[in-house]
Tab-separated table of C-alpha atoms in Angstrom:
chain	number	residue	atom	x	y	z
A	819	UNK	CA	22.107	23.148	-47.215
A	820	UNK	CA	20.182	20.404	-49.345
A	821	UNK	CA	22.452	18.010	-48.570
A	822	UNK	CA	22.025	18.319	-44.804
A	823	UNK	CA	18.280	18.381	-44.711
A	824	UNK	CA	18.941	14.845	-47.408
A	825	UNK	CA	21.144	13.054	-44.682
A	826	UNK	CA	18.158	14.138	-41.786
A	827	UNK	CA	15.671	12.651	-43.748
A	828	UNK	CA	17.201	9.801	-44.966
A	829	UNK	CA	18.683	9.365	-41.566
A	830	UNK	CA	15.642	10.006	-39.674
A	831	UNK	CA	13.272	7.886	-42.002
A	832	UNK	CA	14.969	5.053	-42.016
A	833	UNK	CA	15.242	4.708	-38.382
A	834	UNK	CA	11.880	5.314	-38.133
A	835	UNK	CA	10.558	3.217	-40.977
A	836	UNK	CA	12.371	0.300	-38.586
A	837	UNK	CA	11.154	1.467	-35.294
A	838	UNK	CA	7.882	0.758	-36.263
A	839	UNK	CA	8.331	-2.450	-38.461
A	840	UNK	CA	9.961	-4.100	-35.563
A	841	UNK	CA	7.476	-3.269	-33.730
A	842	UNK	CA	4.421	-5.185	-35.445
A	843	UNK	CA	6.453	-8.006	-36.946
A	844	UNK	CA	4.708	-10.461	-35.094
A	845	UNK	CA	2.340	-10.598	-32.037
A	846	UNK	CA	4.754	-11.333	-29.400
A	847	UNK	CA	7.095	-8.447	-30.313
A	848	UNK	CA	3.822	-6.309	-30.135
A	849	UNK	CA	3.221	-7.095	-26.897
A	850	UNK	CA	6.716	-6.841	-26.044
A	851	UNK	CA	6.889	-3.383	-27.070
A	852	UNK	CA	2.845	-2.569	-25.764
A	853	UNK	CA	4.383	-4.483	-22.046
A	854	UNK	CA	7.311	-1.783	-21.910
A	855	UNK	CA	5.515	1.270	-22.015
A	856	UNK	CA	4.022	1.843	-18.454
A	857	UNK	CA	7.976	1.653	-17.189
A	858	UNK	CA	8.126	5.143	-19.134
A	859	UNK	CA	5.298	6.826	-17.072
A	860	UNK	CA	2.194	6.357	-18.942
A	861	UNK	CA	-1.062	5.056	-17.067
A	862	UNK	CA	-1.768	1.124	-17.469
A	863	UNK	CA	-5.173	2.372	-18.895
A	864	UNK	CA	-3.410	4.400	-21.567
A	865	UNK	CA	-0.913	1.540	-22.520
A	866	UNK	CA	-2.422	0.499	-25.635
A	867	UNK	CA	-3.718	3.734	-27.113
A	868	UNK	CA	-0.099	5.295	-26.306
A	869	UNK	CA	1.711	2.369	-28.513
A	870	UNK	CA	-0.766	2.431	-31.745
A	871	UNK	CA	-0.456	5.943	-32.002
A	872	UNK	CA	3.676	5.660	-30.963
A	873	UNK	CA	3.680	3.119	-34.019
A	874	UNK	CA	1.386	5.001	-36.363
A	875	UNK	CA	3.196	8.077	-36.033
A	876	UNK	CA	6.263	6.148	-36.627
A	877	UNK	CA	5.058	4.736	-39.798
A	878	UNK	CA	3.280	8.029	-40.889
A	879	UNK	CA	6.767	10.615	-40.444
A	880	UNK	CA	8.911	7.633	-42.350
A	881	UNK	CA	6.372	7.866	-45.206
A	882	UNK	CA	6.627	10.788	-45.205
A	883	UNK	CA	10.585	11.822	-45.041
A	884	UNK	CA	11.607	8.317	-47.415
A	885	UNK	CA	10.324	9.498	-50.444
A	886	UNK	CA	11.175	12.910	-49.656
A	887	UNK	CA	14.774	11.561	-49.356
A	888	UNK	CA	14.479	10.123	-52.843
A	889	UNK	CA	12.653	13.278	-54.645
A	890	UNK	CA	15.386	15.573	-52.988
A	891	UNK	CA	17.880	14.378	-56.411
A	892	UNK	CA	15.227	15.552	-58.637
A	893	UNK	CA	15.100	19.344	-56.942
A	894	UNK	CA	11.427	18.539	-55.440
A	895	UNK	CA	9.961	16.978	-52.313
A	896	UNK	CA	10.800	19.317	-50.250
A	897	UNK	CA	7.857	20.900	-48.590
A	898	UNK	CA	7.328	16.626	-47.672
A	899	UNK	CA	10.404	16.264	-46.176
A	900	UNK	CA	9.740	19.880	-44.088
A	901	UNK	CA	6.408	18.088	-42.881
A	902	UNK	CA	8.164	14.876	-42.660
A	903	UNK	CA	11.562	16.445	-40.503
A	904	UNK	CA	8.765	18.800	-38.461
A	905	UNK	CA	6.717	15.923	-37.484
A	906	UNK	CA	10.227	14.048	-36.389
A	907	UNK	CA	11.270	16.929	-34.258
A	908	UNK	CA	8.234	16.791	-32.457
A	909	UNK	CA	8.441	13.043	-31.866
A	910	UNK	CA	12.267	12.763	-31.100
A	911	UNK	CA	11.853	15.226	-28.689
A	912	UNK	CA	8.608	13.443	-26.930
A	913	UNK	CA	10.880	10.432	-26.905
A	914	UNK	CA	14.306	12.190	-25.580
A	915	UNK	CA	11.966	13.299	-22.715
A	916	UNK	CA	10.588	9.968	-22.125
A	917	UNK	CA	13.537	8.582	-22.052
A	918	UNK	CA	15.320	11.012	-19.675
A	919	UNK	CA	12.530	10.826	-17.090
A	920	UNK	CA	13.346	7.024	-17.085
A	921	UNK	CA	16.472	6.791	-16.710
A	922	UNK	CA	16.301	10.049	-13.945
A	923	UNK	CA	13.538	7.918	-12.018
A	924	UNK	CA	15.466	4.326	-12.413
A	925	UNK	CA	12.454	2.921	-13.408
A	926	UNK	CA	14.067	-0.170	-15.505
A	927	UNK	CA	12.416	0.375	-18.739
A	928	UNK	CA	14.231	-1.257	-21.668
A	929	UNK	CA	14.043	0.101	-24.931
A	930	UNK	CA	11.906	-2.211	-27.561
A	931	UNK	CA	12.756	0.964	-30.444
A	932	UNK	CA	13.823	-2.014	-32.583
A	933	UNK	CA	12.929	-4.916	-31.160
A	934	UNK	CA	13.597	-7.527	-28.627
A	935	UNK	CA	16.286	-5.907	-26.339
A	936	UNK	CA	17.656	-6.497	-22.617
A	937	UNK	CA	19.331	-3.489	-21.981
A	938	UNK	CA	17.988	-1.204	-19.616
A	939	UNK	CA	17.768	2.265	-20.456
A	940	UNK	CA	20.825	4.435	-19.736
A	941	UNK	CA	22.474	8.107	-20.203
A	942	UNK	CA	23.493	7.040	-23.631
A	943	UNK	CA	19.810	6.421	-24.780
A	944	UNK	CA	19.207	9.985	-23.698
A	945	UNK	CA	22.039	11.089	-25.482
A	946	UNK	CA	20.890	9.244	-28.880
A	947	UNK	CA	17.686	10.002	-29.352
A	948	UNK	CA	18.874	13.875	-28.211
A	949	UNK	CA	21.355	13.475	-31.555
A	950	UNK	CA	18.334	12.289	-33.623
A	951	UNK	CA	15.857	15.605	-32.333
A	952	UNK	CA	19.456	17.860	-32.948
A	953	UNK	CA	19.592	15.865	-36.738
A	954	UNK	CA	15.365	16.634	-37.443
A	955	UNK	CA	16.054	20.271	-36.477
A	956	UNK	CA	18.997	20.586	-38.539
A	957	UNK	CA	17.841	19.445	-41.443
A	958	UNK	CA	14.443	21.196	-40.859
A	959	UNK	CA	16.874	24.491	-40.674
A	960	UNK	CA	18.736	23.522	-43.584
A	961	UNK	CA	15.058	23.719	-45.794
A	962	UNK	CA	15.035	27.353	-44.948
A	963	UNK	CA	16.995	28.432	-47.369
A	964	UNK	CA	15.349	27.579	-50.331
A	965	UNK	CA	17.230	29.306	-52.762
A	966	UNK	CA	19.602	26.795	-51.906
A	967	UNK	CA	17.903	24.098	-53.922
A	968	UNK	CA	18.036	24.913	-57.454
A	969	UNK	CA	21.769	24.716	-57.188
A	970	UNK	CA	21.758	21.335	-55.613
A	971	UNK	CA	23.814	18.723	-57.169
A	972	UNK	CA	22.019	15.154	-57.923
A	973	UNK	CA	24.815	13.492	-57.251
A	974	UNK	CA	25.872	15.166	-53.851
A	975	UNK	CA	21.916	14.377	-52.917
A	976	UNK	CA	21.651	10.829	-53.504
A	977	UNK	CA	25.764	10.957	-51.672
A	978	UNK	CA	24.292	12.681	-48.643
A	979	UNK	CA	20.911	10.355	-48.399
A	980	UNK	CA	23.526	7.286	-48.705
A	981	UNK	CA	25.752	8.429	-45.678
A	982	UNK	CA	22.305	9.443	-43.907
A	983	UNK	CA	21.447	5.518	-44.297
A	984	UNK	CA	24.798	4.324	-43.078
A	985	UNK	CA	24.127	6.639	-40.031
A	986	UNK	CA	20.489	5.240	-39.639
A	987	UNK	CA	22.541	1.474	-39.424
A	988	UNK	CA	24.564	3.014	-36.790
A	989	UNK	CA	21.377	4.288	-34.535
A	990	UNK	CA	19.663	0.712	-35.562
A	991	UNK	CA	22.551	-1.220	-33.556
A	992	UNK	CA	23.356	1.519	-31.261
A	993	UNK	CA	23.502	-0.681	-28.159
A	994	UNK	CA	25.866	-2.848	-29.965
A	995	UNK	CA	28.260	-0.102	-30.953
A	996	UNK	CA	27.994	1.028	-27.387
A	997	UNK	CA	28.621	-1.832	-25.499
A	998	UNK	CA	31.669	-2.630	-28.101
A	999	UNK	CA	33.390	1.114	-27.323
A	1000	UNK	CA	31.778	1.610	-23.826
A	1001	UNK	CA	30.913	-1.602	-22.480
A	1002	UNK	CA	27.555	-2.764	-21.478
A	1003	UNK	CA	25.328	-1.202	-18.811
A	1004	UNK	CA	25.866	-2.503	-15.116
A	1005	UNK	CA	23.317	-5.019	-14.429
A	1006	UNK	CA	20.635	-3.126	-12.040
A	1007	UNK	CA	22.068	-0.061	-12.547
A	1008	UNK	CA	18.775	1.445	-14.149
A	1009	UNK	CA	16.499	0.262	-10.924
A	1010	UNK	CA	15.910	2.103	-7.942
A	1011	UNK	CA	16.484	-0.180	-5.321
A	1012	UNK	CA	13.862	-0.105	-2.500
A	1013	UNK	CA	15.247	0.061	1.311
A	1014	UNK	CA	13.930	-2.402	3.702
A	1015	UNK	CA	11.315	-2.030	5.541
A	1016	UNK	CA	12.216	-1.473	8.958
A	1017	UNK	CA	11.268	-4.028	11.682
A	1018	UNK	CA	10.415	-3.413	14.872
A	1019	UNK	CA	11.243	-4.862	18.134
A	1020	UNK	CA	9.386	-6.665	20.591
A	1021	UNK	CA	10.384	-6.855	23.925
């Protein structure tokens, strides 16, 4: 059960950790990010408290879950990484919500999670960031069992925190993946499209 709760916060951390650096890499990708977040609901006066605490909290869980990642070999770290996979939870799920209410409302938000992006949100955004909440929780299960630990492998660790990286990579260029095995989302097809006004006639 170490190993699982390794992968989630190796996985998890990581894709964090570059949530938030691409993020504040520069002014203009800043505002990028700060300029998408009324599309997911929240009030224009609200806009730029909403995305320091989004990237604070971003920065705070990664510091939180990377070293824990890297202490896991060692047999400690883990009451940080059940802080670290808690605090996750709570955010993937805030974002999976977000998300979903976007998409469900067409209101053409695109996703700046790692950057400059086009894409408008779709179904499959809901469904990743619903895969990183389900990976959070099951690592945050897998710490339960603490007996667990002292029979934990180094090896099989620092194995498990490894793949959790590679799967962090896949999250990172998710859209990429997706458009390669799925094809890219329909232009427009995240807008609601408003009907004409009608027009009256004048005799």
């Amino acid at each position: 059960m170490a190993y699982v709760s390794a992968f989630a916060a190796a996985l998890c951390g990581l894709v964090l950790l570059v949530s938030a650096v691409s993020k504040v890499r520069g002014k203009a990708a800043y505002a990028e990010f700060v300029a998408s977040v009324p599309a997911f609901g929240v009030p224009a006066h609200w806009t730029p408290l909403f995305a320091k605490v989004t990237v604070a909290a971003e920065f705070l869980i990664a510091a939180s879950l990377m070293p824990s990642a890297a202490l896991a070999a060692s047999g400690s770290g883990w009451w940080l990484a059940t802080a670290g996979l808690a605090l996750a939870a709570g955010l993937f799920g805030v974002l999976t919500a977000a998300v979903w209410r976007a998409v469900a409302r067409r209101t053409g938000a695109v996703c700046r999670c790692f950057g400059p992006a086009r894409t408008v949100l779709a179904h499959r955004h809901v469904v990743r960031n619903a895969l990183l909440l389900l990976v959070a929780l099951a690592g945050l299960a897998a710490l339960s069992n603490v007996s667990t630990v002292d029979a934990t492998e180094p090896g099989g660790v620092v194995l498990a925190a490894a793949v959790g990286a590679i799967g962090a990579v896949a999250v990172v260029r998710f859209d990429d993946l997706a458009d390669l095995f799925a094809g890219p989302v329909p232009q427009g097809s995240g807008v609601r499209r408003r009907k004409p006004a009608s027009r009256r006639r004048t005799l």
